[in-house]
Amino acid sequence: MEAKWRWMLITAIAPIAWGSNYAVIGTFLPADSPLWGAVLRALPAGLVLLLIARKLPEGAWWWRALVLGTINMSAFFALVYVASQLLPSSIASMIMAVSPIVMMLFAASMLGERLRALPVAGAAVGLLGVVLMLAAGSTAIDWRGVLASVAAMVLASFGFVLVKRWGSDVSLLPLTAWQLVGGGLVLLPVALLVEGPMPSYDGPAIAALAYVGLFSTALAYLAWFGGLKNLPAGTTGLIGLLNPVTGVVLGTLLAGEVLEGQQALGMGFVLLGILLGQPVILPLVRGVRRRWGRRGASEKGRERRRAPSWRGRSRASRRPSPSRPGAPSR
């Protein structure tokens, strides 16, 4: 139980960090170079982790690292970068919050994980919260940004489940480093061909890249892949619902976006959905059900003891006794 709580808290670092990305990227980084933004997010972070891990891929992991890096890093980062420039941070992060449901479906088909009632209910409650927050926004929505966010969400959900399927025999640090380096190397020639030489960045942009690379990428993916290794995929996906909550809060604090009452209500539903889907909640629910079941059984037993019973009495004892000779009739 204690280990579950610990991994839940560690995993929560990732969506909180990702939720902050929208405000940081949209405020400090240029909008016309999403591919270079993705390269500079993935490759330096991966090289730092690779220097710490001091381990290169072996065998099938050379091509697996490229596949996972392309799905989880290069394509995902580029799409998130586009969404960050076209959508308010709260809207972009809320669309990404649909990923727990998609992850549960991928995990059921690829890993054989059962669709349990509480996580599914948590995903439904969390999605309701997302809808409430999204419907409350007063800012015009650019549907190109919506499409970019949806594509990023589906790709990441598939890629994360694929990491859980392939990565069980690889330690956490090299698993994360290989994907980041692979994704950055795949995207580097594409960025050169499409966007030309690397753009120049001013001081705030360099600080933003350092924040995104070290905190929102290296540390966040270590926490996230650690959660995938130690928790069910659907449960990990539900913790990802902290992403929109962070996006809404930071969008309100940093970008001047208005937090409406309906959005606050939606945030409450999101937090409830996260709680419902955690494995530590299931033993509590079962304990409450057993307690109520024993209480109901004891009450029924007391009612049976209080109620008159004719089963133990003979038929003769149930018939009225005849009047004795000479007794006055009534």
Protein backbone atom coordinates (compact mmCIF):
# COMPACT_ATOMS: atom_id res chain seq x y z
CA MET A 1 0.00 0.00 0.00
CA GLU A 2 2.79 2.43 0.92
CA ALA A 3 4.64 1.65 -2.33
CA LYS A 4 1.47 2.40 -4.34
CA TRP A 5 1.10 5.79 -2.68
CA ARG A 6 4.76 6.56 -3.30
CA TRP A 7 4.55 5.75 -7.00
CA MET A 8 1.32 7.69 -7.34
CA LEU A 9 3.01 10.79 -5.91
CA ILE A 10 6.12 10.32 -8.06
CA THR A 11 4.02 9.84 -11.19
CA ALA A 12 2.07 13.02 -10.43
CA ILE A 13 5.25 15.04 -11.07
CA ALA A 14 4.91 14.35 -14.81
CA PRO A 15 1.43 15.76 -15.56
CA ILE A 16 2.06 18.78 -13.32
CA ALA A 17 5.25 19.50 -15.27
CA TRP A 18 3.52 18.93 -18.62
CA GLY A 19 0.63 21.15 -17.66
CA SER A 20 3.10 23.98 -17.11
CA ASN A 21 4.55 23.53 -20.61
CA TYR A 22 1.68 25.24 -22.39
CA ALA A 23 2.13 28.52 -20.56
CA VAL A 24 5.95 28.43 -20.76
CA ILE A 25 6.13 27.53 -24.46
CA GLY A 26 3.35 29.88 -25.46
CA THR A 27 4.87 32.80 -23.53
CA PHE A 28 8.64 32.54 -24.07
CA LEU A 29 9.34 30.48 -27.21
CA PRO A 30 8.87 31.51 -30.88
CA ALA A 31 5.79 30.23 -32.65
CA ASP A 32 7.38 29.67 -36.08
CA SER A 33 9.79 26.84 -35.21
CA PRO A 34 7.89 23.96 -33.58
CA LEU A 35 10.25 21.29 -34.95
CA TRP A 36 13.36 22.95 -33.53
CA GLY A 37 11.49 23.45 -30.27
CA ALA A 38 10.84 19.71 -30.12
CA VAL A 39 14.45 18.84 -31.00
CA LEU A 40 15.84 21.15 -28.35
CA ARG A 41 13.45 19.72 -25.82
CA ALA A 42 14.22 16.04 -26.44
CA LEU A 43 17.86 15.74 -27.51
CA PRO A 44 19.67 17.69 -24.73
CA ALA A 45 17.51 16.09 -22.03
CA GLY A 46 18.18 12.63 -23.46
CA LEU A 47 21.93 13.21 -23.67
CA VAL A 48 22.02 14.34 -20.03
CA LEU A 49 20.21 11.19 -18.93
CA LEU A 50 22.38 9.01 -21.19
CA LEU A 51 25.55 10.42 -19.59
CA ILE A 52 24.12 9.52 -16.19
CA ALA A 53 22.92 6.05 -17.26
CA ARG A 54 26.16 5.15 -19.14
CA LYS A 55 24.40 2.38 -21.04
CA LEU A 56 23.69 2.04 -24.78
CA PRO A 57 20.82 0.02 -26.29
CA GLU A 58 21.39 -3.64 -27.13
CA GLY A 59 19.80 -5.89 -29.74
CA ALA A 60 16.22 -5.01 -30.61
CA TRP A 61 16.36 -1.90 -28.45
CA TRP A 62 18.19 0.02 -31.17
CA TRP A 63 15.08 0.07 -33.36
CA ARG A 64 12.65 0.05 -30.44
CA ALA A 65 14.26 3.21 -29.08
CA LEU A 66 13.77 4.91 -32.45
CA VAL A 67 10.14 3.78 -32.69
CA LEU A 68 9.27 4.83 -29.13
CA GLY A 69 11.28 8.03 -29.46
CA THR A 70 9.41 8.96 -32.64
CA ILE A 71 5.99 8.29 -31.12
CA ASN A 72 6.50 9.55 -27.57
CA MET A 73 9.00 12.32 -28.16
CA SER A 74 9.54 13.78 -31.62
CA ALA A 75 6.03 13.63 -33.09
CA PHE A 76 4.41 14.27 -29.72
CA PHE A 77 6.62 17.25 -28.86
CA ALA A 78 6.07 18.85 -32.27
CA LEU A 79 2.29 18.49 -32.00
CA VAL A 80 2.25 19.84 -28.44
CA TYR A 81 4.39 22.78 -29.57
CA VAL A 82 1.87 23.58 -32.34
CA ALA A 83 -1.06 23.23 -29.93
CA SER A 84 0.66 25.51 -27.42
CA GLN A 85 0.93 28.27 -30.00
CA LEU A 86 -2.64 27.95 -31.31
CA LEU A 87 -4.66 27.29 -28.13
CA PRO A 88 -4.89 28.77 -24.63
CA SER A 89 -2.93 26.65 -22.17
CA SER A 90 -6.08 25.58 -20.33
CA ILE A 91 -7.83 24.33 -23.49
CA ALA A 92 -4.80 22.48 -24.84
CA SER A 93 -4.09 20.69 -21.57
CA MET A 94 -7.75 19.79 -21.08
CA ILE A 95 -7.93 18.06 -24.46
CA MET A 96 -4.92 15.98 -23.46
CA ALA A 97 -6.86 14.88 -20.36
CA VAL A 98 -8.94 12.49 -22.47
CA SER A 99 -5.85 10.26 -22.66
CA PRO A 100 -6.74 8.05 -19.62
CA ILE A 101 -9.71 6.57 -21.47
CA VAL A 102 -7.62 6.01 -24.60
CA MET A 103 -4.81 4.47 -22.53
CA MET A 104 -7.27 2.08 -20.86
CA LEU A 105 -8.50 0.91 -24.26
CA PHE A 106 -4.97 0.43 -25.59
CA ALA A 107 -3.93 -1.37 -22.38
CA ALA A 108 -6.92 -3.71 -22.61
CA SER A 109 -6.10 -4.67 -26.20
CA MET A 110 -2.27 -4.70 -25.99
CA LEU A 111 -1.58 -5.77 -22.40
CA GLY A 112 -4.74 -7.65 -21.45
CA GLU A 113 -5.45 -5.30 -18.53
CA ARG A 114 -9.05 -5.61 -17.35
CA LEU A 115 -11.34 -2.61 -17.62
CA ARG A 116 -12.24 -2.35 -13.93
CA ALA A 117 -15.29 -0.49 -12.74
CA LEU A 118 -13.61 2.11 -10.52
CA PRO A 119 -10.95 3.26 -13.03
CA VAL A 120 -13.58 3.44 -15.78
CA ALA A 121 -15.84 5.43 -13.46
CA GLY A 122 -12.91 7.67 -12.57
CA ALA A 123 -12.18 8.25 -16.25
CA ALA A 124 -15.82 9.11 -16.89
CA VAL A 125 -15.95 11.53 -13.95
CA GLY A 126 -12.65 13.07 -15.02
CA LEU A 127 -13.88 13.46 -18.59
CA LEU A 128 -17.01 15.17 -17.28
CA GLY A 129 -14.75 17.59 -15.45
CA VAL A 130 -12.79 18.21 -18.65
CA VAL A 131 -16.00 18.93 -20.55
CA LEU A 132 -17.13 21.36 -17.86
CA MET A 133 -13.82 23.20 -17.95
CA LEU A 134 -13.66 23.23 -21.76
CA ALA A 135 -17.25 24.43 -22.17
CA ALA A 136 -16.65 27.28 -19.75
CA GLY A 137 -13.86 28.86 -21.76
CA SER A 138 -14.68 32.21 -23.30
CA THR A 139 -11.66 32.34 -25.66
CA ALA A 140 -12.13 31.51 -29.35
CA ILE A 141 -10.82 28.03 -30.22
CA ASP A 142 -8.50 27.41 -33.18
CA TRP A 143 -9.48 23.98 -34.47
CA ARG A 144 -6.02 23.41 -35.95
CA GLY A 145 -4.76 23.50 -32.39
CA VAL A 146 -7.52 21.11 -31.32
CA LEU A 147 -6.52 18.62 -34.03
CA ALA A 148 -2.86 18.89 -33.00
CA SER A 149 -3.78 18.22 -29.35
CA VAL A 150 -5.97 15.23 -30.23
CA ALA A 151 -3.27 13.72 -32.44
CA ALA A 152 -0.67 14.21 -29.70
CA MET A 153 -2.97 12.61 -27.12
CA VAL A 154 -3.66 9.49 -29.22
CA LEU A 155 0.00 9.05 -30.16
CA ALA A 156 1.18 9.43 -26.58
CA SER A 157 -1.46 7.05 -25.22
CA PHE A 158 -0.41 4.35 -27.69
CA GLY A 159 3.28 4.99 -27.12
CA PHE A 160 3.02 4.88 -23.33
CA VAL A 161 1.27 1.51 -23.41
CA LEU A 162 3.93 0.28 -25.85
CA VAL A 163 6.61 1.34 -23.35
CA LYS A 164 4.91 -0.74 -20.66
CA ARG A 165 4.76 -3.72 -23.04
CA TRP A 166 8.38 -3.54 -24.20
CA GLY A 167 10.17 -1.94 -21.27
CA SER A 168 9.68 -4.41 -18.45
CA ASP A 169 13.24 -5.79 -18.77
CA VAL A 170 15.01 -2.40 -19.01
CA SER A 171 15.84 -0.15 -16.07
CA LEU A 172 14.14 3.21 -15.88
CA LEU A 173 17.01 5.61 -16.58
CA PRO A 174 18.30 4.12 -19.86
CA LEU A 175 14.73 3.43 -21.02
CA THR A 176 13.95 7.13 -20.76
CA ALA A 177 17.30 8.31 -22.16
CA TRP A 178 17.13 6.09 -25.26
CA GLN A 179 13.71 7.36 -26.22
CA LEU A 180 14.64 11.02 -25.80
CA VAL A 181 17.87 10.67 -27.79
CA GLY A 182 16.18 8.56 -30.47
CA GLY A 183 13.29 10.97 -30.82
CA GLY A 184 15.62 13.96 -31.03
CA LEU A 185 17.85 12.33 -33.66
CA VAL A 186 14.84 11.37 -35.80
CA LEU A 187 13.47 14.91 -35.68
CA LEU A 188 16.79 16.75 -36.21
CA PRO A 189 17.07 16.27 -40.02
CA VAL A 190 13.36 17.00 -40.41
CA ALA A 191 13.78 20.31 -38.56
CA LEU A 192 16.77 21.22 -40.77
CA LEU A 193 14.88 20.46 -43.99
CA VAL A 194 11.58 22.09 -43.04
CA GLU A 195 12.62 25.05 -40.87
CA GLY A 196 16.23 25.62 -41.91
CA PRO A 197 19.06 26.38 -39.47
CA MET A 198 18.37 26.50 -35.76
CA PRO A 199 16.85 29.85 -34.80
CA SER A 200 18.53 32.17 -32.34
CA TYR A 201 17.02 32.41 -28.88
CA ASP A 202 17.19 35.26 -26.41
CA GLY A 203 17.81 34.88 -22.69
CA PRO A 204 14.20 34.19 -21.60
CA ALA A 205 13.79 31.65 -24.42
CA ILE A 206 16.98 29.82 -23.40
CA ALA A 207 15.77 29.72 -19.80
CA ALA A 208 12.41 28.39 -21.02
CA LEU A 209 14.15 25.67 -23.07
CA ALA A 210 16.20 24.68 -20.02
CA TYR A 211 13.06 24.46 -17.89
CA VAL A 212 11.17 22.46 -20.51
CA GLY A 213 14.11 20.15 -21.19
CA LEU A 214 15.25 19.39 -17.66
CA PHE A 215 12.06 19.61 -15.60
CA SER A 216 9.18 19.02 -18.02
CA THR A 217 11.04 16.39 -20.05
CA ALA A 218 13.91 14.59 -18.29
CA LEU A 219 12.48 14.56 -14.77
CA ALA A 220 8.86 14.29 -15.91
CA TYR A 221 9.44 11.26 -18.16
CA LEU A 222 11.49 9.50 -15.50
CA ALA A 223 8.54 9.91 -13.13
CA TRP A 224 5.99 8.90 -15.77
CA PHE A 225 7.77 5.78 -17.02
CA GLY A 226 8.40 4.81 -13.40
CA GLY A 227 4.66 4.98 -12.84
CA LEU A 228 4.03 2.86 -15.93
CA LYS A 229 6.43 0.22 -14.62
CA ASN A 230 4.82 0.03 -11.18
CA LEU A 231 1.14 0.90 -11.71
CA PRO A 232 -1.52 -0.27 -14.20
CA ALA A 233 -1.53 1.75 -17.42
CA GLY A 234 -5.08 2.97 -16.85
CA THR A 235 -4.25 4.12 -13.32
CA THR A 236 -1.18 5.98 -14.56
CA GLY A 237 -3.28 7.61 -17.26
CA LEU A 238 -5.75 8.86 -14.68
CA ILE A 239 -2.97 10.57 -12.75
CA GLY A 240 -2.35 12.40 -16.01
CA LEU A 241 -5.60 14.29 -15.38
CA LEU A 242 -3.51 16.61 -13.21
CA ASN A 243 -2.30 18.03 -16.53
CA PRO A 244 -5.44 20.14 -17.22
CA VAL A 245 -5.70 21.26 -13.61
CA THR A 246 -2.14 22.60 -13.81
CA GLY A 247 -2.84 24.15 -17.19
CA VAL A 248 -5.93 25.96 -15.95
CA VAL A 249 -4.21 27.25 -12.80
CA LEU A 250 -1.11 28.47 -14.62
CA GLY A 251 -3.16 29.88 -17.47
CA THR A 252 -5.02 31.94 -14.88
CA LEU A 253 -1.91 33.03 -12.98
CA LEU A 254 0.51 33.67 -15.86
CA ALA A 255 -1.55 34.33 -19.00
CA GLY A 256 -4.41 36.29 -17.46
CA GLU A 257 -7.04 33.72 -18.48
CA VAL A 258 -10.24 34.03 -16.47
CA LEU A 259 -11.09 31.11 -14.14
CA GLU A 260 -14.87 30.73 -14.14
CA GLY A 261 -17.01 28.93 -11.59
CA GLN A 262 -17.85 26.15 -14.03
CA GLN A 263 -14.15 25.54 -14.62
CA ALA A 264 -13.58 25.29 -10.86
CA LEU A 265 -16.40 22.73 -10.63
CA GLY A 266 -14.84 20.79 -13.50
CA MET A 267 -11.51 20.76 -11.68
CA GLY A 268 -13.26 19.21 -8.69
CA PHE A 269 -14.65 16.44 -10.88
CA VAL A 270 -11.20 15.86 -12.37
CA LEU A 271 -9.64 15.40 -8.94
CA LEU A 272 -12.45 13.05 -7.92
CA GLY A 273 -11.90 11.02 -11.08
CA ILE A 274 -8.20 10.67 -10.30
CA LEU A 275 -8.99 9.46 -6.80
CA LEU A 276 -11.57 6.90 -7.94
CA GLY A 277 -9.15 5.23 -10.33
CA GLN A 278 -6.27 4.66 -7.91
CA PRO A 279 -5.59 1.07 -6.75
CA VAL A 280 -5.38 2.14 -3.10
CA ILE A 281 -9.07 3.09 -3.22
CA LEU A 282 -10.29 -0.41 -4.13
CA PRO A 283 -9.38 -2.02 -0.75
CA LEU A 284 -11.11 0.86 1.04
CA VAL A 285 -14.28 0.36 -1.01
CA ARG A 286 -14.22 -3.38 -0.37
CA GLY A 287 -13.74 -2.79 3.36
CA VAL A 288 -16.73 -0.44 3.47
CA ARG A 289 -18.86 -2.95 1.56
CA ARG A 290 -17.88 -5.78 3.94
CA ARG A 291 -18.58 -3.57 6.95
CA TRP A 292 -22.03 -2.63 5.66
CA GLY A 293 -22.68 -6.26 4.72
CA ARG A 294 -21.88 -7.47 8.25
CA ARG A 295 -23.97 -4.68 9.73
CA GLY A 296 -26.94 -5.58 7.54
CA ALA A 297 -26.60 -9.28 8.40
CA SER A 298 -26.49 -8.56 12.15
CA GLU A 299 -29.59 -6.35 11.92
CA LYS A 300 -31.47 -9.07 10.06
CA GLY A 301 -30.42 -11.57 12.72
CA ARG A 302 -31.73 -9.34 15.50
CA GLU A 303 -35.03 -8.90 13.66
CA ARG A 304 -35.41 -12.65 13.29
CA ARG A 305 -34.75 -13.18 17.00
CA ARG A 306 -37.34 -10.56 17.94
CA ALA A 307 -40.03 -11.84 15.57
CA PRO A 308 -42.45 -14.56 16.91
CA SER A 309 -41.93 -17.92 15.31
CA TRP A 310 -44.58 -20.68 14.99
CA ARG A 311 -42.20 -23.20 13.47
CA GLY A 312 -41.13 -24.80 16.78
CA ARG A 313 -44.63 -25.16 18.14
CA SER A 314 -46.75 -28.25 17.59
CA ARG A 315 -50.04 -28.13 15.73
CA ALA A 316 -51.83 -29.08 18.93
CA SER A 317 -50.35 -26.15 20.81
CA ARG A 318 -51.54 -23.77 18.08
CA ARG A 319 -55.20 -25.02 18.38
CA PRO A 320 -57.34 -23.35 21.07
CA SER A 321 -57.89 -25.65 24.03
CA PRO A 322 -61.49 -27.01 24.46
CA SER A 323 -63.55 -25.82 27.36
CA ARG A 324 -63.46 -28.03 30.40
CA PRO A 325 -66.73 -29.76 31.48
CA GLY A 326 -68.62 -27.46 33.71
CA ALA A 327 -66.64 -24.43 32.86
CA PRO A 328 -68.76 -21.44 32.13
CA SER A 329 -69.11 -20.80 28.43
CA ARG A 330 -68.08 -17.47 27.04
